[in-house]
PDB file of C-alpha atoms in Angstrom:
ATOM      1  CA  MET Q   1      75.713 102.451  94.183  1.00 83.00           C
ATOM      2  CA  LYS Q   2      73.821  99.937  96.235  1.00 90.00           C
ATOM      3  CA  SER Q   3      75.477  98.437  99.350  1.00 92.00           C
ATOM      4  CA  ALA Q   4      76.245  94.801  99.601  1.00 92.00           C
ATOM      5  CA  ALA Q   5      73.780  92.582 101.450  1.00 92.00           C
ATOM      6  CA  PRO Q   6      74.991  91.255 104.793  1.00 91.00           C
ATOM      7  CA  PRO Q   7      76.663  87.867 104.520  1.00 91.00           C
ATOM      8  CA  ASN Q   8      74.560  84.735 105.078  1.00 94.00           C
ATOM      9  CA  PHE Q   9      77.441  82.703 106.444  1.00 92.00           C
ATOM     10  CA  ASP Q  10      80.047  82.752 109.309  1.00 94.00           C
ATOM     11  CA  THR Q  11      83.803  83.155 109.154  1.00 93.00           C
ATOM     12  CA  ALA Q  12      84.369  79.421 109.345  1.00 93.00           C
ATOM     13  CA  ALA Q  13      82.196  78.790 106.266  1.00 95.00           C
ATOM     14  CA  PHE Q  14      83.988  81.599 104.353  1.00 93.00           C
ATOM     15  CA  ARG Q  15      87.440  80.106 105.172  1.00 92.00           C
ATOM     16  CA  LEU Q  16      86.210  76.687 104.042  1.00 93.00           C
ATOM     17  CA  ALA Q  17      85.018  78.052 100.752  1.00 94.00           C
ATOM     18  CA  LEU Q  18      88.211  80.075 100.201  1.00 92.00           C
ATOM     19  CA  GLY Q  19      90.228  76.906 100.897  1.00 93.00           C
ATOM     20  CA  GLU Q  20      88.828  75.262  97.730  1.00 94.00           C
ATOM     21  CA  PHE Q  21      90.813  77.838  95.663  1.00 94.00           C
ATOM     22  CA  ALA Q  22      94.330  76.469  95.211  1.00 94.00           C
ATOM     23  CA  THR Q  23      97.055  79.109  95.189  1.00 95.00           C
ATOM     24  CA  GLY Q  24     100.697  79.346  94.685  1.00 96.00           C
ATOM     25  CA  VAL Q  25     102.914  80.274  97.696  1.00 97.00           C
ATOM     26  CA  THR Q  26     105.307  83.222  97.809  1.00 98.00           C
ATOM     27  CA  ILE Q  27     107.616  84.988 100.190  1.00 98.00           C
ATOM     28  CA  ILE Q  28     107.486  88.694  99.912  1.00 98.00           C
ATOM     29  CA  THR Q  29     110.845  90.323 100.809  1.00 98.00           C
ATOM     30  CA  THR Q  30     112.000  93.866 101.439  1.00 98.00           C
ATOM     31  CA  ARG Q  31     114.540  95.807 103.533  1.00 96.00           C
ATOM     32  CA  ALA Q  32     113.713  98.157 106.397  1.00 94.00           C
ATOM     33  CA  GLU Q  33     115.281 101.601 106.568  1.00 93.00           C
ATOM     34  CA  SER Q  34     117.624 100.224 109.220  1.00 94.00           C
ATOM     35  CA  GLY Q  35     118.909  97.614 106.764  1.00 94.00           C
ATOM     36  CA  GLN Q  36     117.107  94.776 108.454  1.00 95.00           C
ATOM     37  CA  LEU Q  37     115.733  92.208 105.888  1.00 96.00           C
ATOM     38  CA  ILE Q  38     112.024  91.539 106.238  1.00 96.00           C
ATOM     39  CA  GLY Q  39     110.085  88.691 104.663  1.00 97.00           C
ATOM     40  CA  ILE Q  40     106.627  87.138 104.968  1.00 97.00           C
ATOM     41  CA  THR Q  41     104.839  84.097 103.478  1.00 97.00           C
ATOM     42  CA  ALA Q  42     101.817  85.017 101.344  1.00 97.00           C
ATOM     43  CA  SER Q  43      99.466  83.002  99.139  1.00 95.00           C
ATOM     44  CA  SER Q  44      97.472  86.139  98.133  1.00 95.00           C
ATOM     45  CA  PHE Q  45      99.669  86.869  95.096  1.00 97.00           C
ATOM     46  CA  ASN Q  46      98.025  87.452  91.645  1.00 97.00           C
ATOM     47  CA  SER Q  47      98.689  89.052  88.321  1.00 97.00           C
ATOM     48  CA  VAL Q  48      96.846  92.270  87.471  1.00 97.00           C
ATOM     49  CA  SER Q  49      98.017  93.638  84.130  1.00 97.00           C
ATOM     50  CA  LEU Q  50     100.613  92.914  81.355  1.00 97.00           C
ATOM     51  CA  ALA Q  51     100.852  96.561  80.206  1.00 97.00           C
ATOM     52  CA  PRO Q  52     101.998  98.000  82.540  1.00 98.00           C
ATOM     53  CA  PRO Q  53     103.244  94.833  84.275  1.00 98.00           C
ATOM     54  CA  LEU Q  54     101.324  94.754  87.596  1.00 98.00           C
ATOM     55  CA  VAL Q  55     100.919  92.208  90.362  1.00 98.00           C
ATOM     56  CA  LEU Q  56      99.153  92.346  93.656  1.00 98.00           C
ATOM     57  CA  TRP Q  57      99.302  90.671  97.121  1.00 98.00           C
ATOM     58  CA  SER Q  58      97.719  91.440 100.480  1.00 98.00           C
ATOM     59  CA  LEU Q  59      98.908  91.768 104.100  1.00 98.00           C
ATOM     60  CA  ALA Q  60      96.941  91.710 107.312  1.00 96.00           C
ATOM     61  CA  LYS Q  61      96.734  95.151 108.873  1.00 97.00           C
ATOM     62  CA  ARG Q  62      97.893  93.679 112.219  1.00 96.00           C
ATOM     63  CA  ALA Q  63     101.080  92.211 110.656  1.00 95.00           C
ATOM     64  CA  SER Q  64     104.225  93.502 112.409  1.00 93.00           C
ATOM     65  CA  SER Q  65     105.819  94.177 109.054  1.00 95.00           C
ATOM     66  CA  MET Q  66     102.972  96.399 107.787  1.00 96.00           C
ATOM     67  CA  THR Q  67     104.750  99.677 108.545  1.00 96.00           C
ATOM     68  CA  VAL Q  68     107.883  98.551 106.568  1.00 97.00           C
ATOM     69  CA  PHE Q  69     105.979  97.352 103.476  1.00 97.00           C
ATOM     70  CA  GLU Q  70     103.832 100.552 103.498  1.00 96.00           C
ATOM     71  CA  ALA Q  71     106.878 102.810 103.696  1.00 95.00           C
ATOM     72  CA  ASN Q  72     109.173 101.109 101.244  1.00 95.00           C
ATOM     73  CA  THR Q  73     109.448 101.870  97.588  1.00 96.00           C
ATOM     74  CA  HIS Q  74     110.272  98.320  96.594  1.00 98.00           C
ATOM     75  CA  TYR Q  75     109.841  94.631  97.427  1.00 98.00           C
ATOM     76  CA  VAL Q  76     110.303  91.279  95.799  1.00 98.00           C
ATOM     77  CA  VAL Q  77     107.733  88.504  95.341  1.00 98.00           C
ATOM     78  CA  ASN Q  78     109.549  85.172  95.401  1.00 98.00           C
ATOM     79  CA  VAL Q  79     107.486  82.171  94.005  1.00 98.00           C
ATOM     80  CA  LEU Q  80     108.321  79.030  96.001  1.00 97.00           C
ATOM     81  CA  ALA Q  81     109.098  75.505  94.807  1.00 96.00           C
ATOM     82  CA  ALA Q  82     107.649  72.506  96.611  1.00 96.00           C
ATOM     83  CA  SER Q  83     111.176  71.784  97.835  1.00 95.00           C
ATOM     84  CA  GLN Q  84     111.025  75.117  99.741  1.00 97.00           C
ATOM     85  CA  LEU Q  85     108.247  74.087 102.182  1.00 97.00           C
ATOM     86  CA  ALA Q  86     110.527  74.560 105.228  1.00 96.00           C
ATOM     87  CA  LEU Q  87     111.354  78.122 104.010  1.00 97.00           C
ATOM     88  CA  CYS Q  88     107.694  78.821 103.563  1.00 97.00           C
ATOM     89  CA  ARG Q  89     106.962  77.709 107.167  1.00 96.00           C
ATOM     90  CA  ARG Q  90     109.991  79.590 108.462  1.00 96.00           C
ATOM     91  CA  PHE Q  91     108.806  82.923 106.988  1.00 97.00           C
ATOM     92  CA  ALA Q  92     105.233  82.278 108.109  1.00 95.00           C
ATOM     93  CA  THR Q  93     105.981  81.477 111.818  1.00 90.00           C
ATOM     94  CA  LEU Q  94     109.499  82.178 112.921  1.00 81.00           C
ATOM     95  CA  LYS Q  95     109.947  85.209 115.248  1.00 85.00           C
ATOM     96  CA  GLY Q  96     113.273  86.978 115.018  1.00 85.00           C
ATOM     97  CA  ASP Q  97     115.672  86.979 112.105  1.00 91.00           C
ATOM     98  CA  ARG Q  98     113.909  84.900 109.372  1.00 95.00           C
ATOM     99  CA  PHE Q  99     116.875  85.405 107.013  1.00 96.00           C
ATOM    100  CA  ALA Q 100     119.485  83.816 109.294  1.00 95.00           C
ATOM    101  CA  GLY Q 101     121.256  81.216 107.192  1.00 94.00           C
ATOM    102  CA  VAL Q 102     118.901  81.760 104.183  1.00 96.00           C
ATOM    103  CA  ALA Q 103     120.662  82.172 100.899  1.00 97.00           C
ATOM    104  CA  HIS Q 104     119.691  85.245  98.932  1.00 97.00           C
ATOM    105  CA  ALA Q 105     121.057  87.949  96.667  1.00 97.00           C
ATOM    106  CA  ALA Q 106     120.257  91.687  96.386  1.00 96.00           C
ATOM    107  CA  GLY Q 107     118.277  92.614  93.347  1.00 95.00           C
ATOM    108  CA  ASP Q 108     118.903  95.884  91.448  1.00 95.00           C
ATOM    109  CA  THR Q 109     116.976  97.825  94.175  1.00 93.00           C
ATOM    110  CA  GLY Q 110     118.790  96.070  97.010  1.00 94.00           C
ATOM    111  CA  MET Q 111     115.828  94.015  97.990  1.00 96.00           C
ATOM    112  CA  PRO Q 112     116.451  90.330  98.701  1.00 97.00           C
ATOM    113  CA  ILE Q 113     115.821  87.697  96.040  1.00 98.00           C
ATOM    114  CA  LEU Q 114     115.750  84.175  97.589  1.00 98.00           C
ATOM    115  CA  ASP Q 115     118.010  81.515  96.119  1.00 96.00           C
ATOM    116  CA  GLY Q 116     116.028  78.717  94.562  1.00 95.00           C
ATOM    117  CA  ALA Q 117     112.749  80.589  94.065  1.00 97.00           C
ATOM    118  CA  LEU Q 118     111.030  79.324  90.886  1.00 97.00           C
ATOM    119  CA  ALA Q 119     110.396  82.857  89.848  1.00 97.00           C
ATOM    120  CA  TRP Q 120     110.811  86.386  91.302  1.00 98.00           C
ATOM    121  CA  PHE Q 121     109.299  89.782  90.652  1.00 98.00           C
ATOM    122  CA  GLU Q 122     111.142  92.939  91.709  1.00 98.00           C
ATOM    123  CA  CYS Q 123     108.388  95.521  92.235  1.00 98.00           C
ATOM    124  CA  HIS Q 124     107.984  99.193  92.748  1.00 98.00           C
ATOM    125  CA  ASN Q 125     105.372  99.756  95.534  1.00 97.00           C
ATOM    126  CA  ARG Q 126     102.917 101.432  93.133  1.00 97.00           C
ATOM    127  CA  SER Q 127      99.713 101.677  95.254  1.00 97.00           C
ATOM    128  CA  ARG Q 128      97.883 100.295  98.271  1.00 97.00           C
ATOM    129  CA  TYR Q 129      94.220  99.798  99.027  1.00 98.00           C
ATOM    130  CA  ASP Q 130      92.889  99.503 102.572  1.00 97.00           C
ATOM    131  CA  GLU Q 131      90.160  96.868 102.398  1.00 96.00           C
ATOM    132  CA  GLY Q 132      88.640  95.009 105.360  1.00 96.00           C
ATOM    133  CA  ASP Q 133      91.298  93.599 107.648  1.00 96.00           C
ATOM    134  CA  HIS Q 134      93.999  93.573 104.918  1.00 97.00           C
ATOM    135  CA  VAL Q 135      95.922  96.084 102.833  1.00 98.00           C
ATOM    136  CA  ILE Q 136      96.177  95.197  99.044  1.00 98.00           C
ATOM    137  CA  PHE Q 137      99.535  96.118  97.590  1.00 98.00           C
ATOM    138  CA  VAL Q 138      99.883  96.678  93.842  1.00 98.00           C
ATOM    139  CA  GLY Q 139     103.426  96.437  92.527  1.00 98.00           C
ATOM    140  CA  GLU Q 140     104.711  97.524  89.213  1.00 98.00           C
ATOM    141  CA  VAL Q 141     107.254  94.911  88.084  1.00 98.00           C
ATOM    142  CA  GLU Q 142     110.610  96.430  87.155  1.00 98.00           C
ATOM    143  CA  ARG Q 143     112.453  93.111  86.718  1.00 98.00           C
ATOM    144  CA  CYS Q 144     111.555  89.456  86.938  1.00 98.00           C
ATOM    145  CA  GLY Q 145     113.142  86.101  86.379  1.00 96.00           C
ATOM    146  CA  VAL Q 146     112.690  82.343  86.441  1.00 96.00           C
ATOM    147  CA  THR Q 147     115.071  79.482  87.352  1.00 90.00           C
ATOM    148  CA  GLY Q 148     114.019  77.533  84.335  1.00 82.00           C
ATOM    149  CA  ASP Q 149     114.223  74.165  86.014  1.00 83.00           C
ATOM    150  CA  ALA Q 150     111.509  71.604  86.222  1.00 80.00           C
ATOM    151  CA  ARG Q 151     110.799  71.698  90.013  1.00 89.00           C
ATOM    152  CA  GLU Q 152     107.258  71.496  91.172  1.00 94.00           C
ATOM    153  CA  PRO Q 153     105.610  74.664  92.629  1.00 96.00           C
ATOM    154  CA  LEU Q 154     104.434  74.836  96.170  1.00 96.00           C
ATOM    155  CA  VAL Q 155     100.635  75.028  96.324  1.00 96.00           C
ATOM    156  CA  PHE Q 156      98.264  75.782  99.161  1.00 95.00           C
ATOM    157  CA  HIS Q 157      94.861  74.111  99.080  1.00 94.00           C
ATOM    158  CA  ARG Q 158      92.323  73.042 101.763  1.00 94.00           C
ATOM    159  CA  GLY Q 159      94.584  74.274 104.596  1.00 92.00           C
ATOM    160  CA  GLY Q 160      97.585  72.261 103.456  1.00 93.00           C
ATOM    161  CA  PHE Q 161     100.572  72.255 101.123  1.00 93.00           C
ATOM    162  CA  HIS Q 162     100.689  70.234  97.895  1.00 93.00           C
ATOM    163  CA  THR Q 163     102.368  70.060  94.519  1.00 92.00           C
ATOM    164  CA  VAL Q 164     100.627  69.867  91.134  1.00 89.00           C
ATOM    165  CA  ASP Q 165     100.329  66.968  88.737  1.00 81.00           C
ATOM    166  CA  PRO Q 166      99.568  67.398  85.018  1.00 79.00           C
ATOM    167  CA  LEU Q 167      96.131  66.174  83.912  1.00 82.00           C
ATOM    168  CA  GLY Q 168      96.921  65.328  80.338  1.00 75.00           C
TER     169      GLY Q 168
END
């Protein structure tokens, strides 16, 4: 197989182009062996397969939570509503206990499902792929749910947060 040609752009140009792809925003949650709850904001979530039900997301190799996510058998992908912007920012930036005062319930595997998430996917940590400066996690969905209300999703686009409006 032939190798890829070297890029003809710099990191800033790549980030700018990636920013044109609007994505939903999630918080990925798990529990460390010590019992400590761990959660990170991620916009790298995507579906992979309906049969079996698979989803993926990625995490920077330098992330302090990497060892926990690599070692755990389960995690939850929580899809955020626009009204959860403060929660999104909290899990993206806060050092210390991100779960302090955050309402959640344990799923069937004991992993935290955030109250108010538009949807959630309780996943078995099926496989991981070490690629570039990130690790891609593929989860096999064991359980999922939706709130069923009409709240707007939280969307990340061009470096900022938005909601969506129907076109038709």
